[in-house]
Amino acid sequence: MLQATSIPQHIAIIMDGNGRWAKSRGLPRAQGHRAGAESVREAIDACKELGVSYLTLYAFSSENWNRPQAEVSALMILLEKFLSSKAADLMRQNVRLQVIGQIDRLPESTRETLQKVIAQTASNDSLTLVLALSYGSREEITAATRKIAQGLLDGCWKMEDITPELLASQLDTAAIPDPDLLIRTSGEMRVSNFLLWQISYAEMVIVDKFWPDFRQGDLFAAVAEYQKRHRRFGSV
Ligand code: FPP
């Protein structure tokens, strides 16, 4: 049983294990990503059911550009197909789409599809689905630092204006609250350059299943685990 009073406002997920899921079945890696898209639907539905406000999914990291070209292309096509086929559901479910990451590195057709669905869902206000695409936290923090340095050089800011709040306001996630719960699948205990600044006080739940096997019940179980933890934010 979940307590309705302590549902995390923001859940972030590192969707890991698509490749191993496919390998364990003797299938090509792209099949694992396709099966993973079904788990994305499950995670959205589960967040809607719980009344979660933000769901951030690590869909493609800065490092993922180093994968074979065929896998990168397959992922981009899958993303486009997913968004095109899911747009009507997002409208029906009152879900707003946003993205974080170096979007200008994505292929033009992927960017166009994203922009279309972002615009279409912009006034939806139940759940915000944030896709981290071509995203790397170190790159994000470096870009924010550059903006602050430029502001200093231009005289917009003084040295004493540089605070954690100012830095947070220059990140891609400026308008998004920090995650309360970080889930990673496939049993790996790594953060992998994901939201390093923003997860400072997040509770982590590691799920020992590959992402394509992740179902709504797994998200509910992770929230139950979160509710057992006592968040102290550094105090006693
Ligand atoms: C990690 O598995 C997963 C990814 C790099 C991509 C995530 C993509 C999806 C879930 C597909 C669809 C996404 C959306 C938003 C529709 P891995 O390939 O690193 O697995 P491995 O560690 O077992 O090799």
PDB file of C-alpha atoms and ligand atoms in Angstrom:
ATOM      1  CA  MET A   1       0.000   0.000   0.000  1.00  0.00           C
ATOM      2  CA  LEU A   2       1.393   3.422  -0.945  1.00  0.00           C
ATOM      3  CA  GLN A   3       0.869   6.524   1.183  1.00  0.00           C
ATOM      4  CA  ALA A   4      -0.849   9.145  -0.939  1.00  0.00           C
ATOM      5  CA  THR A   5       0.774  11.892   1.152  1.00  0.00           C
ATOM      6  CA  SER A   6       4.387  11.107   0.218  1.00  0.00           C
ATOM      7  CA  ILE A   7       4.387  10.452  -3.495  1.00  0.00           C
ATOM      8  CA  PRO A   8       7.667  11.716  -5.017  1.00  0.00           C
ATOM      9  CA  GLN A   9       7.106  14.891  -6.999  1.00  0.00           C
ATOM     10  CA  HIS A  10       9.873  13.989  -9.458  1.00  0.00           C
ATOM     11  CA  ILE A  11      11.093  10.514 -10.455  1.00  0.00           C
ATOM     12  CA  ALA A  12      14.187  10.144 -12.648  1.00  0.00           C
ATOM     13  CA  ILE A  13      15.062   6.834 -14.295  1.00  0.00           C
ATOM     14  CA  ILE A  14      18.294   5.444 -15.759  1.00  0.00           C
ATOM     15  CA  MET A  15      16.818   2.898 -18.179  1.00  0.00           C
ATOM     16  CA  ASP A  16      19.580   0.310 -18.344  1.00  0.00           C
ATOM     17  CA  GLY A  17      19.844  -3.208 -19.742  1.00  0.00           C
ATOM     18  CA  ASN A  18      18.154  -3.110 -23.157  1.00  0.00           C
ATOM     19  CA  GLY A  19      21.223  -4.646 -24.813  1.00  0.00           C
ATOM     20  CA  ARG A  20      21.604  -7.441 -22.261  1.00  0.00           C
ATOM     21  CA  TRP A  21      17.881  -8.188 -22.416  1.00  0.00           C
ATOM     22  CA  ALA A  22      18.196  -8.672 -26.181  1.00  0.00           C
ATOM     23  CA  LYS A  23      21.427 -10.679 -25.893  1.00  0.00           C
ATOM     24  CA  SER A  24      19.897 -13.061 -23.350  1.00  0.00           C
ATOM     25  CA  ARG A  25      17.219 -13.862 -25.961  1.00  0.00           C
ATOM     26  CA  GLY A  26      19.615 -14.085 -28.916  1.00  0.00           C
ATOM     27  CA  LEU A  27      18.065 -10.953 -30.442  1.00  0.00           C
ATOM     28  CA  PRO A  28      19.745  -7.884 -31.968  1.00  0.00           C
ATOM     29  CA  ARG A  29      20.288  -4.963 -29.565  1.00  0.00           C
ATOM     30  CA  ALA A  30      17.734  -2.845 -31.439  1.00  0.00           C
ATOM     31  CA  GLN A  31      15.035  -5.323 -30.357  1.00  0.00           C
ATOM     32  CA  GLY A  32      15.968  -4.573 -26.761  1.00  0.00           C
ATOM     33  CA  HIS A  33      15.477  -0.860 -27.354  1.00  0.00           C
ATOM     34  CA  ARG A  34      12.117  -1.546 -29.010  1.00  0.00           C
ATOM     35  CA  ALA A  35      11.004  -3.602 -26.015  1.00  0.00           C
ATOM     36  CA  GLY A  36      12.333  -0.785 -23.804  1.00  0.00           C
ATOM     37  CA  ALA A  37       9.925   1.662 -25.448  1.00  0.00           C
ATOM     38  CA  GLU A  38       7.050  -0.434 -24.076  1.00  0.00           C
ATOM     39  CA  SER A  39       8.478  -0.002 -20.567  1.00  0.00           C
ATOM     40  CA  VAL A  40       8.534   3.766 -21.168  1.00  0.00           C
ATOM     41  CA  ARG A  41       4.770   3.597 -21.725  1.00  0.00           C
ATOM     42  CA  GLU A  42       4.379   1.617 -18.492  1.00  0.00           C
ATOM     43  CA  ALA A  43       6.447   4.148 -16.521  1.00  0.00           C
ATOM     44  CA  ILE A  44       4.358   7.059 -17.848  1.00  0.00           C
ATOM     45  CA  ASP A  45       1.098   5.260 -16.990  1.00  0.00           C
ATOM     46  CA  ALA A  46       2.356   4.417 -13.485  1.00  0.00           C
ATOM     47  CA  CYS A  47       3.403   8.046 -12.831  1.00  0.00           C
ATOM     48  CA  LYS A  48       0.020   9.255 -14.058  1.00  0.00           C
ATOM     49  CA  GLU A  49      -1.738   6.846 -11.750  1.00  0.00           C
ATOM     50  CA  LEU A  50       0.302   7.978  -8.726  1.00  0.00           C
ATOM     51  CA  GLY A  51       0.049  11.697  -9.441  1.00  0.00           C
ATOM     52  CA  VAL A  52       3.799  12.201  -9.947  1.00  0.00           C
ATOM     53  CA  SER A  53       4.477  15.674 -11.451  1.00  0.00           C
ATOM     54  CA  TYR A  54       7.787  15.043 -13.274  1.00  0.00           C
ATOM     55  CA  LEU A  55       9.264  11.918 -14.862  1.00  0.00           C
ATOM     56  CA  THR A  56      12.757  12.278 -16.348  1.00  0.00           C
ATOM     57  CA  LEU A  57      14.061   9.434 -18.527  1.00  0.00           C
ATOM     58  CA  TYR A  58      17.712   9.029 -19.532  1.00  0.00           C
ATOM     59  CA  ALA A  59      16.993   8.080 -23.144  1.00  0.00           C
ATOM     60  CA  PHE A  60      20.328   8.896 -24.820  1.00  0.00           C
ATOM     61  CA  SER A  61      23.530  10.033 -23.126  1.00  0.00           C
ATOM     62  CA  SER A  62      26.353  12.182 -24.524  1.00  0.00           C
ATOM     63  CA  GLU A  63      28.465   9.007 -24.400  1.00  0.00           C
ATOM     64  CA  ASN A  64      25.903   7.021 -26.428  1.00  0.00           C
ATOM     65  CA  TRP A  65      27.136   8.845 -29.575  1.00  0.00           C
ATOM     66  CA  ASN A  66      30.127   6.472 -29.381  1.00  0.00           C
ATOM     67  CA  ARG A  67      27.911   3.435 -30.126  1.00  0.00           C
ATOM     68  CA  PRO A  68      27.921   1.921 -33.635  1.00  0.00           C
ATOM     69  CA  GLN A  69      26.226   4.240 -36.140  1.00  0.00           C
ATOM     70  CA  ALA A  70      23.546   1.616 -36.884  1.00  0.00           C
ATOM     71  CA  GLU A  71      22.502   1.469 -33.213  1.00  0.00           C
ATOM     72  CA  VAL A  72      22.435   5.276 -32.900  1.00  0.00           C
ATOM     73  CA  SER A  73      20.232   5.511 -36.017  1.00  0.00           C
ATOM     74  CA  ALA A  74      17.939   2.753 -34.757  1.00  0.00           C
ATOM     75  CA  LEU A  75      17.515   4.613 -31.462  1.00  0.00           C
ATOM     76  CA  MET A  76      16.715   7.911 -33.208  1.00  0.00           C
ATOM     77  CA  ILE A  77      14.163   6.245 -35.502  1.00  0.00           C
ATOM     78  CA  LEU A  78      12.611   4.466 -32.531  1.00  0.00           C
ATOM     79  CA  LEU A  79      12.355   7.767 -30.663  1.00  0.00           C
ATOM     80  CA  GLU A  80      10.688   9.474 -33.624  1.00  0.00           C
ATOM     81  CA  LYS A  81       8.232   6.605 -34.061  1.00  0.00           C
ATOM     82  CA  PHE A  82       7.510   6.530 -30.351  1.00  0.00           C
ATOM     83  CA  LEU A  83       6.788  10.260 -30.227  1.00  0.00           C
ATOM     84  CA  SER A  84       4.645  10.266 -33.358  1.00  0.00           C
ATOM     85  CA  SER A  85       2.586   7.304 -32.198  1.00  0.00           C
ATOM     86  CA  LYS A  86       2.379   8.503 -28.586  1.00  0.00           C
ATOM     87  CA  ALA A  87       1.444  12.172 -29.196  1.00  0.00           C
ATOM     88  CA  ALA A  88      -2.313  11.521 -29.100  1.00  0.00           C
ATOM     89  CA  ASP A  89      -1.939   9.516 -25.844  1.00  0.00           C
ATOM     90  CA  LEU A  90       0.118  12.308 -24.291  1.00  0.00           C
ATOM     91  CA  MET A  91      -2.691  14.754 -25.132  1.00  0.00           C
ATOM     92  CA  ARG A  92      -5.343  12.396 -23.762  1.00  0.00           C
ATOM     93  CA  GLN A  93      -3.273  11.819 -20.618  1.00  0.00           C
ATOM     94  CA  ASN A  94      -2.611  15.570 -20.214  1.00  0.00           C
ATOM     95  CA  VAL A  95       1.174  14.956 -20.304  1.00  0.00           C
ATOM     96  CA  ARG A  96       3.585  17.713 -21.299  1.00  0.00           C
ATOM     97  CA  LEU A  97       6.807  16.761 -23.102  1.00  0.00           C
ATOM     98  CA  GLN A  98      10.102  18.544 -22.446  1.00  0.00           C
ATOM     99  CA  VAL A  99      13.732  17.732 -23.276  1.00  0.00           C
ATOM    100  CA  ILE A 100      17.110  18.348 -21.690  1.00  0.00           C
ATOM    101  CA  GLY A 101      20.506  17.816 -23.332  1.00  0.00           C
ATOM    102  CA  GLN A 102      22.409  18.939 -26.407  1.00  0.00           C
ATOM    103  CA  ILE A 103      19.421  18.771 -28.719  1.00  0.00           C
ATOM    104  CA  ASP A 104      21.262  20.519 -31.564  1.00  0.00           C
ATOM    105  CA  ARG A 105      23.365  17.337 -31.967  1.00  0.00           C
ATOM    106  CA  LEU A 106      20.276  15.232 -32.821  1.00  0.00           C
ATOM    107  CA  PRO A 107      19.351  14.509 -36.456  1.00  0.00           C
ATOM    108  CA  GLU A 108      17.059  17.156 -37.953  1.00  0.00           C
ATOM    109  CA  SER A 109      14.068  14.818 -38.308  1.00  0.00           C
ATOM    110  CA  THR A 110      14.331  13.815 -34.622  1.00  0.00           C
ATOM    111  CA  ARG A 111      14.535  17.476 -33.579  1.00  0.00           C
ATOM    112  CA  GLU A 112      11.522  18.340 -35.724  1.00  0.00           C
ATOM    113  CA  THR A 113       9.439  15.514 -34.252  1.00  0.00           C
ATOM    114  CA  LEU A 114      10.431  16.540 -30.750  1.00  0.00           C
ATOM    115  CA  GLN A 115       9.649  20.205 -31.349  1.00  0.00           C
ATOM    116  CA  LYS A 116       6.255  19.310 -32.794  1.00  0.00           C
ATOM    117  CA  VAL A 117       5.212  17.194 -29.790  1.00  0.00           C
ATOM    118  CA  ILE A 118       6.686  19.684 -27.298  1.00  0.00           C
ATOM    119  CA  ALA A 119       4.609  22.482 -28.885  1.00  0.00           C
ATOM    120  CA  GLN A 120       1.492  20.313 -29.100  1.00  0.00           C
ATOM    121  CA  THR A 121       1.652  19.291 -25.415  1.00  0.00           C
ATOM    122  CA  ALA A 122       2.940  22.620 -24.031  1.00  0.00           C
ATOM    123  CA  SER A 123      -0.209  23.505 -22.092  1.00  0.00           C
ATOM    124  CA  ASN A 124      -0.776  20.049 -20.580  1.00  0.00           C
ATOM    125  CA  ASP A 125      -0.371  20.174 -16.829  1.00  0.00           C
ATOM    126  CA  SER A 126      -0.669  16.830 -15.076  1.00  0.00           C
ATOM    127  CA  LEU A 127       2.661  15.063 -15.662  1.00  0.00           C
ATOM    128  CA  THR A 128       5.760  16.559 -17.306  1.00  0.00           C
ATOM    129  CA  LEU A 129       7.751  13.915 -19.183  1.00  0.00           C
ATOM    130  CA  VAL A 130      11.357  15.072 -19.537  1.00  0.00           C
ATOM    131  CA  LEU A 131      13.490  13.155 -22.045  1.00  0.00           C
ATOM    132  CA  ALA A 132      17.240  13.473 -21.473  1.00  0.00           C
ATOM    133  CA  LEU A 133      18.642  13.252 -25.009  1.00  0.00           C
ATOM    134  CA  SER A 134      22.277  13.690 -25.937  1.00  0.00           C
ATOM    135  CA  TYR A 135      22.479  14.530 -22.243  1.00  0.00           C
ATOM    136  CA  GLY A 136      25.531  14.544 -20.010  1.00  0.00           C
ATOM    137  CA  SER A 137      25.587  16.198 -16.613  1.00  0.00           C
ATOM    138  CA  ARG A 138      29.216  17.315 -16.822  1.00  0.00           C
ATOM    139  CA  GLU A 139      28.522  18.945 -20.185  1.00  0.00           C
ATOM    140  CA  GLU A 140      25.420  20.642 -18.710  1.00  0.00           C
ATOM    141  CA  ILE A 141      27.343  21.987 -15.692  1.00  0.00           C
ATOM    142  CA  THR A 142      30.207  23.123 -17.940  1.00  0.00           C
ATOM    143  CA  ALA A 143      27.775  25.020 -20.194  1.00  0.00           C
ATOM    144  CA  ALA A 144      26.168  26.656 -17.133  1.00  0.00           C
ATOM    145  CA  THR A 145      29.607  27.660 -15.843  1.00  0.00           C
ATOM    146  CA  ARG A 146      30.437  29.224 -19.204  1.00  0.00           C
ATOM    147  CA  LYS A 147      27.197  31.255 -19.128  1.00  0.00           C
ATOM    148  CA  ILE A 148      28.030  32.496 -15.626  1.00  0.00           C
ATOM    149  CA  ALA A 149      31.610  33.380 -16.635  1.00  0.00           C
ATOM    150  CA  GLN A 150      30.265  35.299 -19.633  1.00  0.00           C
ATOM    151  CA  GLY A 151      27.818  37.119 -17.333  1.00  0.00           C
ATOM    152  CA  LEU A 152      30.714  38.084 -15.071  1.00  0.00           C
ATOM    153  CA  LEU A 153      32.772  39.347 -18.018  1.00  0.00           C
ATOM    154  CA  ASP A 154      29.766  41.326 -19.299  1.00  0.00           C
ATOM    155  CA  GLY A 155      29.175  42.843 -15.861  1.00  0.00           C
ATOM    156  CA  CYS A 156      25.705  41.245 -15.489  1.00  0.00           C
ATOM    157  CA  TRP A 157      26.800  39.462 -12.315  1.00  0.00           C
ATOM    158  CA  LYS A 158      29.258  40.178  -9.523  1.00  0.00           C
ATOM    159  CA  MET A 159      31.397  37.466  -7.876  1.00  0.00           C
ATOM    160  CA  GLU A 160      29.088  37.361  -4.828  1.00  0.00           C
ATOM    161  CA  ASP A 161      26.081  36.678  -7.085  1.00  0.00           C
ATOM    162  CA  ILE A 162      27.492  33.213  -7.803  1.00  0.00           C
ATOM    163  CA  THR A 163      25.443  30.921  -5.585  1.00  0.00           C
ATOM    164  CA  PRO A 164      24.072  27.381  -5.918  1.00  0.00           C
ATOM    165  CA  GLU A 165      20.741  28.953  -6.904  1.00  0.00           C
ATOM    166  CA  LEU A 166      22.375  30.949  -9.724  1.00  0.00           C
ATOM    167  CA  LEU A 167      24.125  27.840 -11.038  1.00  0.00           C
ATOM    168  CA  ALA A 168      20.892  25.810 -10.844  1.00  0.00           C
ATOM    169  CA  SER A 169      19.133  28.561 -12.806  1.00  0.00           C
ATOM    170  CA  GLN A 170      21.603  28.135 -15.678  1.00  0.00           C
ATOM    171  CA  LEU A 171      21.120  24.357 -16.030  1.00  0.00           C
ATOM    172  CA  ASP A 172      18.772  22.762 -18.592  1.00  0.00           C
ATOM    173  CA  THR A 173      16.602  21.785 -15.618  1.00  0.00           C
ATOM    174  CA  ALA A 174      16.190  25.382 -14.342  1.00  0.00           C
ATOM    175  CA  ALA A 175      12.382  25.162 -14.356  1.00  0.00           C
ATOM    176  CA  ILE A 176      12.220  21.576 -13.033  1.00  0.00           C
ATOM    177  CA  PRO A 177      12.356  20.608  -9.331  1.00  0.00           C
ATOM    178  CA  ASP A 178      15.164  18.230  -8.280  1.00  0.00           C
ATOM    179  CA  PRO A 179      14.340  14.508  -8.445  1.00  0.00           C
ATOM    180  CA  ASP A 180      13.176  12.951  -5.171  1.00  0.00           C
ATOM    181  CA  LEU A 181      13.660   9.389  -6.390  1.00  0.00           C
ATOM    182  CA  LEU A 182      16.274   8.026  -8.811  1.00  0.00           C
ATOM    183  CA  ILE A 183      15.633   4.543 -10.188  1.00  0.00           C
ATOM    184  CA  ARG A 184      18.221   2.533 -12.118  1.00  0.00           C
ATOM    185  CA  THR A 185      17.463  -0.808 -13.691  1.00  0.00           C
ATOM    186  CA  SER A 186      19.697  -3.795 -14.440  1.00  0.00           C
ATOM    187  CA  GLY A 187      21.195  -3.877 -10.960  1.00  0.00           C
ATOM    188  CA  GLU A 188      24.074  -1.494 -11.737  1.00  0.00           C
ATOM    189  CA  MET A 189      24.965   0.956  -8.959  1.00  0.00           C
ATOM    190  CA  ARG A 190      26.227   3.848 -11.056  1.00  0.00           C
ATOM    191  CA  VAL A 191      25.017   7.367 -11.801  1.00  0.00           C
ATOM    192  CA  SER A 192      26.630   7.529 -15.274  1.00  0.00           C
ATOM    193  CA  ASN A 193      26.782  11.325 -15.751  1.00  0.00           C
ATOM    194  CA  PHE A 194      23.031  11.746 -15.116  1.00  0.00           C
ATOM    195  CA  LEU A 195      21.700  14.815 -13.245  1.00  0.00           C
ATOM    196  CA  LEU A 196      24.777  14.940 -10.973  1.00  0.00           C
ATOM    197  CA  TRP A 197      23.866  18.331  -9.507  1.00  0.00           C
ATOM    198  CA  GLN A 198      20.126  17.676  -9.288  1.00  0.00           C
ATOM    199  CA  ILE A 199      20.227  14.283  -7.484  1.00  0.00           C
ATOM    200  CA  SER A 200      22.153  15.616  -4.464  1.00  0.00           C
ATOM    201  CA  TYR A 201      19.353  14.581  -2.097  1.00  0.00           C
ATOM    202  CA  ALA A 202      17.498  12.010  -4.205  1.00  0.00           C
ATOM    203  CA  GLU A 203      16.789   8.556  -2.821  1.00  0.00           C
ATOM    204  CA  MET A 204      18.229   5.843  -5.073  1.00  0.00           C
ATOM    205  CA  VAL A 205      16.467   2.577  -5.801  1.00  0.00           C
ATOM    206  CA  ILE A 206      18.291  -0.038  -7.860  1.00  0.00           C
ATOM    207  CA  VAL A 207      16.006  -2.534  -9.602  1.00  0.00           C
ATOM    208  CA  ASP A 208      17.492  -5.914 -10.456  1.00  0.00           C
ATOM    209  CA  LYS A 209      15.712  -6.269 -13.811  1.00  0.00           C
ATOM    210  CA  PHE A 210      16.615  -5.223 -17.337  1.00  0.00           C
ATOM    211  CA  TRP A 211      14.695  -2.147 -18.500  1.00  0.00           C
ATOM    212  CA  PRO A 212      12.479  -4.029 -21.018  1.00  0.00           C
ATOM    213  CA  ASP A 213      11.183  -6.143 -18.103  1.00  0.00           C
ATOM    214  CA  PHE A 214      10.276  -3.048 -16.047  1.00  0.00           C
ATOM    215  CA  ARG A 215       6.514  -2.823 -15.452  1.00  0.00           C
ATOM    216  CA  GLN A 216       4.163  -0.484 -13.598  1.00  0.00           C
ATOM    217  CA  GLY A 217       4.381  -2.718 -10.516  1.00  0.00           C
ATOM    218  CA  ASP A 218       8.164  -2.171 -10.411  1.00  0.00           C
ATOM    219  CA  LEU A 219       7.665   1.591 -10.288  1.00  0.00           C
ATOM    220  CA  PHE A 220       5.078   1.218  -7.518  1.00  0.00           C
ATOM    221  CA  ALA A 221       7.552  -1.007  -5.607  1.00  0.00           C
ATOM    222  CA  ALA A 222      10.305   1.620  -6.002  1.00  0.00           C
ATOM    223  CA  VAL A 223       7.963   4.291  -4.618  1.00  0.00           C
ATOM    224  CA  ALA A 224       7.101   1.984  -1.685  1.00  0.00           C
ATOM    225  CA  GLU A 225      10.846   1.640  -0.990  1.00  0.00           C
ATOM    226  CA  TYR A 226      11.225   5.448  -1.215  1.00  0.00           C
ATOM    227  CA  GLN A 227       8.422   5.875   1.322  1.00  0.00           C
ATOM    228  CA  LYS A 228      10.268   3.640   3.797  1.00  0.00           C
ATOM    229  CA  ARG A 229      13.307   5.921   3.712  1.00  0.00           C
ATOM    230  CA  HIS A 230      13.611   8.867   6.092  1.00  0.00           C
ATOM    231  CA  ARG A 231      14.871  11.860   4.143  1.00  0.00           C
ATOM    232  CA  ARG A 232      16.923  14.161   6.362  1.00  0.00           C
ATOM    233  CA  PHE A 233      18.528  16.523   3.803  1.00  0.00           C
ATOM    234  CA  GLY A 234      21.739  16.560   5.857  1.00  0.00           C
ATOM    235  CA  SER A 235      20.093  17.398   9.197  1.00  0.00           C
ATOM    236  CA  VAL A 236      19.388  15.052  12.140  1.00  0.00           C
TER     237      VAL A 236
HETATM  238  C1  FPP B   1      20.330   1.448 -21.976  1.00  0.00           C
HETATM  239  O1  FPP B   1      20.440   0.104 -22.364  1.00  0.00           O
HETATM  240  C2  FPP B   1      19.353   2.139 -22.771  1.00  0.00           C
HETATM  241  C3  FPP B   1      19.631   3.107 -23.696  1.00  0.00           C
HETATM  242  C4  FPP B   1      20.976   3.549 -24.019  1.00  0.00           C
HETATM  243  C5  FPP B   1      18.587   3.751 -24.471  1.00  0.00           C
HETATM  244  C6  FPP B   1      17.251   3.911 -23.803  1.00  0.00           C
HETATM  245  C7  FPP B   1      16.257   3.831 -24.853  1.00  0.00           C
HETATM  246  C8  FPP B   1      15.049   3.268 -24.758  1.00  0.00           C
HETATM  247  C9  FPP B   1      14.467   2.731 -23.536  1.00  0.00           C
HETATM  248  C10 FPP B   1      14.261   3.141 -26.000  1.00  0.00           C
HETATM  249  C11 FPP B   1      13.130   4.016 -26.170  1.00  0.00           C
HETATM  250  C12 FPP B   1      13.154   5.336 -25.511  1.00  0.00           C
HETATM  251  C13 FPP B   1      12.152   6.197 -25.632  1.00  0.00           C
HETATM  252  C14 FPP B   1      12.156   7.458 -24.867  1.00  0.00           C
HETATM  253  C15 FPP B   1      11.015   5.896 -26.484  1.00  0.00           C
HETATM  254  P1  FPP B   1      21.822  -0.419 -22.940  1.00  0.00           P
HETATM  255  O2  FPP B   1      21.697  -0.421 -24.413  1.00  0.00           O
HETATM  256  O3  FPP B   1      22.934   0.404 -22.397  1.00  0.00           O
HETATM  257  O4  FPP B   1      21.843  -1.849 -22.352  1.00  0.00           O
HETATM  258  P2  FPP B   1      23.110  -2.708 -21.948  1.00  0.00           P
HETATM  259  O5  FPP B   1      23.795  -1.984 -20.826  1.00  0.00           O
HETATM  260  O6  FPP B   1      22.508  -3.988 -21.520  1.00  0.00           O
HETATM  261  O7  FPP B   1      23.963  -2.829 -23.183  1.00  0.00           O
END
